[in-house]
mmCIF file of C-alpha atoms in Angstrom:
data_model
loop_
_atom_site.group_PDB
_atom_site.id
_atom_site.type_symbol
_atom_site.label_atom_id
_atom_site.label_comp_id
_atom_site.label_asym_id
_atom_site.label_seq_id
_atom_site.Cartn_x
_atom_site.Cartn_y
_atom_site.Cartn_z
ATOM 1 C CA MET A 11 -159.436 -36.466 103.686
ATOM 2 C CA ALA A 12 -160.981 -35.944 107.204
ATOM 3 C CA VAL A 13 -160.932 -39.250 109.041
ATOM 4 C CA ARG A 14 -161.728 -40.193 112.567
ATOM 5 C CA SER A 15 -160.642 -43.407 114.316
ATOM 6 C CA GLY A 16 -164.157 -44.837 113.856
ATOM 7 C CA GLY A 17 -164.461 -43.886 110.144
ATOM 8 C CA TYR A 18 -165.402 -40.860 108.082
ATOM 9 C CA LEU A 19 -166.949 -37.717 109.557
ATOM 10 C CA TYR A 20 -170.217 -38.321 107.731
ATOM 11 C CA ASP A 21 -172.094 -41.334 106.409
ATOM 12 C CA ASP A 22 -171.959 -41.553 102.587
ATOM 13 C CA TYR A 23 -168.747 -39.509 102.537
ATOM 14 C CA ILE A 24 -166.864 -40.550 99.450
ATOM 15 C CA PRO A 25 -163.204 -41.276 100.364
ATOM 16 C CA TYR A 26 -160.985 -38.593 98.922
ATOM 17 C CA ALA A 27 -164.100 -37.381 97.052
ATOM 18 C CA CYS A 28 -163.217 -39.838 94.314
ATOM 19 C CA ARG A 29 -165.054 -42.624 92.556
ATOM 20 C CA ARG A 30 -164.530 -46.121 93.947
ATOM 21 C CA ASP A 31 -163.144 -47.293 90.634
ATOM 22 C CA ALA A 32 -160.467 -44.539 90.780
ATOM 23 C CA TRP A 33 -158.472 -46.324 93.397
ATOM 24 C CA PRO A 34 -155.343 -47.995 92.039
ATOM 25 C CA ALA A 35 -153.782 -51.038 93.648
ATOM 26 C CA GLY A 36 -151.540 -49.956 96.456
ATOM 27 C CA GLY A 37 -152.183 -46.230 96.568
ATOM 28 C CA PRO A 38 -154.749 -43.406 96.748
ATOM 29 C CA PRO A 39 -156.641 -41.914 93.804
ATOM 30 C CA GLY A 40 -154.490 -39.859 91.536
ATOM 31 C CA SER A 41 -151.243 -41.554 92.506
ATOM 32 C CA ASP A 42 -151.016 -43.913 89.523
ATOM 33 C CA LEU A 43 -150.155 -42.328 86.181
ATOM 34 C CA ALA A 44 -151.036 -45.490 84.149
ATOM 35 C CA LEU A 45 -154.520 -45.560 85.610
ATOM 36 C CA MET A 46 -154.872 -41.722 85.119
ATOM 37 C CA ARG A 47 -153.999 -42.267 81.437
ATOM 38 C CA LYS A 48 -156.543 -45.101 81.143
ATOM 39 C CA GLN A 49 -159.409 -43.554 82.926
ATOM 40 C CA HIS A 50 -158.974 -39.821 82.164
ATOM 41 C CA LEU A 51 -156.239 -38.541 79.870
ATOM 42 C CA ASP A 52 -156.732 -40.875 76.922
ATOM 43 C CA PRO A 53 -160.533 -41.396 76.767
ATOM 44 C CA ASN A 54 -161.163 -37.647 77.243
ATOM 45 C CA ASN A 55 -158.501 -36.573 74.769
ATOM 46 C CA VAL A 56 -156.909 -34.303 77.361
ATOM 47 C CA VAL A 57 -154.365 -32.001 75.760
ATOM 48 C CA PHE A 58 -153.275 -30.000 78.772
ATOM 49 C CA GLY A 59 -153.951 -31.050 82.500
ATOM 50 C CA VAL A 60 -152.880 -29.222 85.656
ATOM 51 C CA LEU A 61 -152.142 -31.379 88.731
ATOM 52 C CA GLU A 62 -153.830 -30.376 91.972
ATOM 53 C CA PRO A 63 -152.359 -32.267 94.899
ATOM 54 C CA MET A 64 -155.096 -32.474 97.578
ATOM 55 C CA VAL A 65 -152.835 -32.665 100.558
ATOM 56 C CA GLY A 66 -153.912 -30.341 103.387
ATOM 57 C CA MET A 67 -150.716 -30.728 105.457
ATOM 58 C CA GLY A 68 -148.733 -28.884 102.817
ATOM 59 C CA ASN A 69 -151.164 -25.929 103.097
ATOM 60 C CA GLY A 70 -150.660 -24.713 106.615
ATOM 61 C CA GLY A 71 -150.080 -27.248 109.311
ATOM 62 C CA ARG A 72 -149.112 -25.952 112.748
ATOM 63 C CA ASN A 73 -145.550 -27.370 112.259
ATOM 64 C CA LEU A 74 -144.414 -25.037 109.509
ATOM 65 C CA ASP A 75 -141.024 -26.671 109.081
ATOM 66 C CA LEU A 76 -142.752 -29.980 108.381
ATOM 67 C CA SER A 77 -145.374 -28.469 106.213
ATOM 68 C CA ASN A 78 -142.753 -26.605 104.096
ATOM 69 C CA ALA A 79 -140.763 -29.791 103.668
ATOM 70 C CA LEU A 80 -143.871 -31.717 102.567
ATOM 71 C CA ALA A 81 -144.828 -28.940 100.125
ATOM 72 C CA THR A 82 -141.327 -28.906 98.518
ATOM 73 C CA ALA A 83 -141.423 -32.741 98.357
ATOM 74 C CA LEU A 84 -144.811 -32.599 96.717
ATOM 75 C CA ASN A 85 -143.563 -30.244 94.106
ATOM 76 C CA ASP A 86 -140.562 -32.452 93.324
ATOM 77 C CA TRP A 87 -142.868 -35.459 93.282
ATOM 78 C CA GLN A 88 -145.158 -33.973 90.675
ATOM 79 C CA ILE A 89 -142.299 -33.375 88.261
ATOM 80 C CA ALA A 90 -140.599 -36.731 88.831
ATOM 81 C CA GLU A 91 -143.663 -39.040 88.887
ATOM 82 C CA PHE A 92 -146.114 -37.254 86.500
ATOM 83 C CA VAL A 93 -144.757 -34.336 84.392
ATOM 84 C CA GLU A 94 -141.491 -35.918 83.275
ATOM 85 C CA PRO A 95 -143.059 -39.096 81.882
ATOM 86 C CA GLU A 96 -146.296 -37.371 80.676
ATOM 87 C CA ASP A 97 -146.116 -34.278 78.405
ATOM 88 C CA ARG A 98 -149.774 -33.460 78.758
ATOM 89 C CA LEU A 99 -149.430 -32.654 82.534
ATOM 90 C CA ARG A 100 -148.274 -29.564 84.304
ATOM 91 C CA ALA A 101 -147.564 -28.988 87.970
ATOM 92 C CA SER A 102 -148.831 -26.654 90.642
ATOM 93 C CA VAL A 103 -146.564 -24.898 93.155
ATOM 94 C CA VAL A 104 -147.893 -26.327 96.498
ATOM 95 C CA ILE A 105 -147.166 -23.810 99.274
ATOM 96 C CA VAL A 106 -147.767 -23.129 102.949
ATOM 97 C CA PRO A 107 -149.528 -19.728 103.082
ATOM 98 C CA ASP A 108 -148.791 -19.240 106.802
ATOM 99 C CA ASP A 109 -145.037 -18.934 106.092
ATOM 100 C CA ALA A 110 -144.732 -16.185 103.471
ATOM 101 C CA VAL A 111 -140.924 -16.066 103.493
ATOM 102 C CA ALA A 112 -140.671 -19.796 102.681
ATOM 103 C CA VAL A 113 -143.480 -19.397 100.129
ATOM 104 C CA VAL A 114 -141.785 -16.605 98.185
ATOM 105 C CA ALA A 115 -138.545 -18.686 98.076
ATOM 106 C CA GLU A 116 -140.533 -21.696 96.767
ATOM 107 C CA ILE A 117 -142.237 -19.617 94.064
ATOM 108 C CA GLU A 118 -138.901 -18.120 93.032
ATOM 109 C CA LYS A 119 -137.424 -21.618 92.791
ATOM 110 C CA ARG A 120 -140.298 -23.050 90.736
ATOM 111 C CA ALA A 121 -140.601 -20.078 88.455
ATOM 112 C CA LEU A 122 -137.331 -21.293 86.797
ATOM 113 C CA ASP A 123 -139.245 -24.413 85.644
ATOM 114 C CA ALA A 124 -141.942 -23.624 82.976
ATOM 115 C CA ARG A 125 -143.736 -26.910 83.847
ATOM 116 C CA PHE A 126 -145.180 -25.184 86.914
ATOM 117 C CA VAL A 127 -148.112 -23.181 85.798
ATOM 118 C CA GLN A 128 -149.962 -21.953 88.969
ATOM 119 C CA VAL A 129 -149.608 -21.474 92.714
ATOM 120 C CA GLN A 130 -151.968 -23.680 94.550
ATOM 121 C CA ILE A 131 -153.889 -22.454 97.665
ATOM 122 C CA PHE A 132 -156.948 -24.019 99.238
ATOM 123 C CA THR A 133 -159.906 -21.757 100.149
ATOM 124 C CA GLY A 134 -159.642 -22.797 103.797
ATOM 125 C CA THR A 135 -156.717 -20.548 104.833
ATOM 126 C CA THR A 136 -155.911 -19.316 108.397
ATOM 127 C CA GLU A 137 -157.164 -15.811 107.424
ATOM 128 C CA PRO A 138 -158.640 -14.341 104.180
ATOM 129 C CA LEU A 139 -155.945 -13.906 101.527
ATOM 130 C CA GLY A 140 -156.611 -10.192 101.204
ATOM 131 C CA HIS A 141 -154.900 -9.652 104.604
ATOM 132 C CA ARG A 142 -151.609 -7.895 104.308
ATOM 133 C CA ARG A 143 -149.469 -10.786 105.660
ATOM 134 C CA PHE A 144 -150.231 -12.731 102.543
ATOM 135 C CA ARG A 145 -149.334 -9.841 100.152
ATOM 136 C CA PRO A 146 -145.749 -10.981 99.570
ATOM 137 C CA ILE A 147 -147.090 -14.318 98.243
ATOM 138 C CA LEU A 148 -149.511 -12.752 95.847
ATOM 139 C CA GLU A 149 -146.869 -10.248 94.771
ATOM 140 C CA ALA A 150 -144.445 -13.082 93.977
ATOM 141 C CA ALA A 151 -147.077 -15.024 92.096
ATOM 142 C CA ALA A 152 -148.042 -11.965 90.011
ATOM 143 C CA HIS A 153 -144.398 -11.076 89.382
ATOM 144 C CA HIS A 154 -143.735 -14.495 87.803
ATOM 145 C CA GLY A 155 -147.028 -14.721 85.955
ATOM 146 C CA PHE A 156 -148.456 -17.541 88.169
ATOM 147 C CA PRO A 157 -152.241 -17.368 88.690
ATOM 148 C CA ILE A 158 -153.461 -18.375 92.168
ATOM 149 C CA GLY A 159 -155.294 -21.746 91.729
ATOM 150 C CA MET A 160 -157.668 -21.680 94.744
ATOM 151 C CA HIS A 161 -159.306 -25.131 95.190
ATOM 152 C CA VAL A 162 -162.036 -25.854 97.657
ATOM 153 C CA GLY A 163 -160.655 -27.484 100.869
ATOM 154 C CA GLY A 164 -157.786 -26.706 103.193
ATOM 155 C CA ARG A 165 -157.539 -26.686 106.916
ATOM 156 C CA LEU A 166 -159.700 -29.169 108.751
ATOM 157 C CA GLY A 167 -162.601 -27.835 110.862
ATOM 158 C CA VAL A 168 -166.169 -26.648 110.651
ATOM 159 C CA ARG A 169 -166.933 -24.751 107.443
ATOM 160 C CA THR A 170 -170.125 -22.984 108.614
ATOM 161 C CA ALA A 171 -170.538 -20.041 110.982
ATOM 162 C CA SER A 172 -172.935 -21.975 113.118
ATOM 163 C CA GLY A 173 -170.996 -25.215 113.821
ATOM 164 C CA TRP A 174 -171.016 -28.708 112.435
ATOM 165 C CA PRO A 175 -174.013 -29.691 110.254
ATOM 166 C CA SER A 176 -175.757 -32.970 110.571
ATOM 167 C CA PHE A 177 -175.201 -34.412 107.049
ATOM 168 C CA TYR A 178 -172.529 -34.498 104.421
ATOM 169 C CA CYS A 179 -174.683 -32.786 101.840
ATOM 170 C CA GLU A 180 -174.800 -29.730 104.211
ATOM 171 C CA GLN A 181 -171.039 -29.881 104.775
ATOM 172 C CA HIS A 182 -170.355 -30.163 101.059
ATOM 173 C CA LEU A 183 -172.478 -27.108 100.202
ATOM 174 C CA SER A 184 -170.898 -25.056 102.905
ATOM 175 C CA ASN A 185 -167.557 -25.229 101.140
ATOM 176 C CA THR A 186 -168.656 -22.413 98.829
ATOM 177 C CA PHE A 187 -168.769 -19.925 101.726
ATOM 178 C CA ALA A 188 -164.983 -19.912 101.996
ATOM 179 C CA ALA A 189 -164.718 -19.101 98.272
ATOM 180 C CA GLN A 190 -167.020 -16.153 98.682
ATOM 181 C CA THR A 191 -165.053 -14.933 101.737
ATOM 182 C CA GLN A 192 -161.796 -15.077 99.704
ATOM 183 C CA ILE A 193 -163.239 -13.132 96.806
ATOM 184 C CA MET A 194 -164.610 -10.353 99.037
ATOM 185 C CA SER A 195 -161.281 -10.190 100.813
ATOM 186 C CA LEU A 196 -159.305 -9.798 97.707
ATOM 187 C CA ILE A 197 -161.603 -7.060 96.415
ATOM 188 C CA LEU A 198 -162.203 -5.078 99.569
ATOM 189 C CA ASP A 199 -158.553 -5.192 100.676
ATOM 190 C CA GLY A 200 -157.558 -3.708 97.365
ATOM 191 C CA VAL A 201 -155.448 -6.655 96.122
ATOM 192 C CA PHE A 202 -156.547 -6.355 92.504
ATOM 193 C CA ASP A 203 -155.855 -2.575 92.602
ATOM 194 C CA GLN A 204 -152.381 -3.081 93.990
ATOM 195 C CA LEU A 205 -151.612 -6.066 91.759
ATOM 196 C CA PRO A 206 -153.432 -5.490 88.462
ATOM 197 C CA SER A 207 -151.725 -8.472 86.743
ATOM 198 C CA LEU A 208 -152.710 -10.982 89.329
ATOM 199 C CA LYS A 209 -155.111 -13.704 88.274
ATOM 200 C CA VAL A 210 -157.111 -15.912 90.667
ATOM 201 C CA ILE A 211 -158.815 -19.154 89.627
ATOM 202 C CA ILE A 212 -161.584 -20.384 91.901
ATOM 203 C CA ILE A 213 -161.729 -24.164 91.384
ATOM 204 C CA GLU A 214 -164.613 -26.503 92.105
ATOM 205 C CA CYS A 215 -166.552 -23.950 94.266
ATOM 206 C CA GLY A 216 -169.487 -23.388 91.972
ATOM 207 C CA CYS A 217 -170.377 -19.979 90.533
ATOM 208 C CA ALA A 218 -174.121 -19.287 90.768
ATOM 209 C CA TRP A 219 -173.525 -17.580 94.129
ATOM 210 C CA SER A 220 -171.516 -14.866 92.347
ATOM 211 C CA ILE A 221 -174.728 -13.213 91.175
ATOM 212 C CA GLY A 222 -176.109 -12.696 94.621
ATOM 213 C CA LEU A 223 -172.682 -11.738 96.000
ATOM 214 C CA GLY A 224 -172.178 -9.093 93.390
ATOM 215 C CA HIS A 225 -175.669 -7.618 94.079
ATOM 216 C CA ARG A 226 -175.092 -7.593 97.835
ATOM 217 C CA LEU A 227 -171.669 -5.979 97.426
ATOM 218 C CA ASP A 228 -173.182 -3.253 95.269
ATOM 219 C CA LYS A 229 -175.871 -2.485 97.791
ATOM 220 C CA LEU A 230 -173.489 -2.461 100.752
ATOM 221 C CA TRP A 231 -171.059 -0.260 98.997
ATOM 222 C CA GLN A 232 -173.608 2.290 98.169
ATOM 223 C CA ARG A 233 -174.906 2.278 101.819
ATOM 224 C CA MET A 234 -171.617 1.961 103.769
ATOM 225 C CA ALA A 235 -169.045 3.781 101.706
ATOM 226 C CA LYS A 236 -169.262 6.600 104.175
ATOM 227 C CA GLY A 237 -169.408 6.835 107.974
ATOM 228 C CA ALA A 238 -168.251 3.716 109.724
ATOM 229 C CA HIS A 239 -166.780 2.285 106.607
ATOM 230 C CA ALA A 240 -165.150 5.451 105.372
ATOM 231 C CA ASP A 241 -161.733 3.820 105.530
ATOM 232 C CA PHE A 242 -162.607 2.039 102.246
ATOM 233 C CA CYS A 243 -162.260 5.408 100.520
ATOM 234 C CA ARG A 244 -158.508 5.290 100.818
ATOM 235 C CA ARG A 245 -158.736 2.695 97.997
ATOM 236 C CA PRO A 246 -160.508 4.761 95.381
ATOM 237 C CA ALA A 247 -160.368 2.068 92.690
ATOM 238 C CA ILE A 248 -162.511 -0.149 94.731
ATOM 239 C CA LEU A 249 -165.566 1.744 93.530
ATOM 240 C CA ALA A 250 -164.801 0.478 90.068
ATOM 241 C CA TYR A 251 -165.351 -3.096 91.253
ATOM 242 C CA LEU A 252 -168.519 -2.568 93.329
ATOM 243 C CA LEU A 253 -170.334 0.292 91.532
ATOM 244 C CA CYS A 254 -172.584 -1.986 89.615
ATOM 245 C CA SER A 255 -173.026 -5.705 89.072
ATOM 246 C CA SER A 256 -172.039 -5.456 85.374
ATOM 247 C CA HIS A 257 -168.748 -3.864 86.389
ATOM 248 C CA LEU A 258 -168.093 -6.559 88.936
ATOM 249 C CA ARG A 259 -168.696 -9.254 86.386
ATOM 250 C CA GLY A 260 -166.761 -7.444 83.592
ATOM 251 C CA GLU A 261 -163.818 -6.167 85.571
ATOM 252 C CA VAL A 262 -163.239 -8.590 88.423
ATOM 253 C CA TRP A 263 -164.250 -11.837 86.698
ATOM 254 C CA ARG A 264 -161.648 -11.137 84.007
ATOM 255 C CA ARG A 265 -159.160 -11.852 86.731
ATOM 256 C CA VAL A 266 -161.167 -14.197 88.955
ATOM 257 C CA ARG A 267 -162.188 -17.315 87.014
ATOM 258 C CA LEU A 268 -164.807 -19.583 88.464
#
């Protein structure tokens, strides 16, 4: 939650993006298992639910030691407070992507517990995930069969390429841009070619934009595969993703779920 001393960044911003009646006594939304059962698990007949701790500090604060400690504590907290007493719930491995060494160690540790079912990363990372410095994280996730659960959010700051918008509705819609950037990075940097078993789940970022994105990628590949962008040719399998929109939907979307 982005908060200033005088209040929220925008008028009409919903605290924690949660309904007013989702706040338990004495804690933030999602912190009370009894209320979660009453409002969500039981009335909706939930059979299998995956926890998504929306805590930005555990996803890349400038103090990596503190962030890593918070991420580990969040992972322990999910098991102790939610998964142990509630069989319908599973945990996400909260990580700090800016510290690949620590992340790999955390993934290795949590892979021993089958109650962890994904590695959680927010879309707002320091750099796009296709960059090489993140590859050890993706390799560890793929090796242990963890999908990457990429939820909208992450590091605080402007989400647009042109600065802060005037209204919350603009800010909210701009969150999809980060998801598009992440998908393009994973494709164009050859991550899916190098890690064919890796699965990525784009969570709460919409999907209608994928049609236009696929069409645009097709056109740009056809026009820029040579010349200034000839370096893409060193990844020959990339053509399989971008040759046509149907291939993009059929091949990539099998591994990228929106």
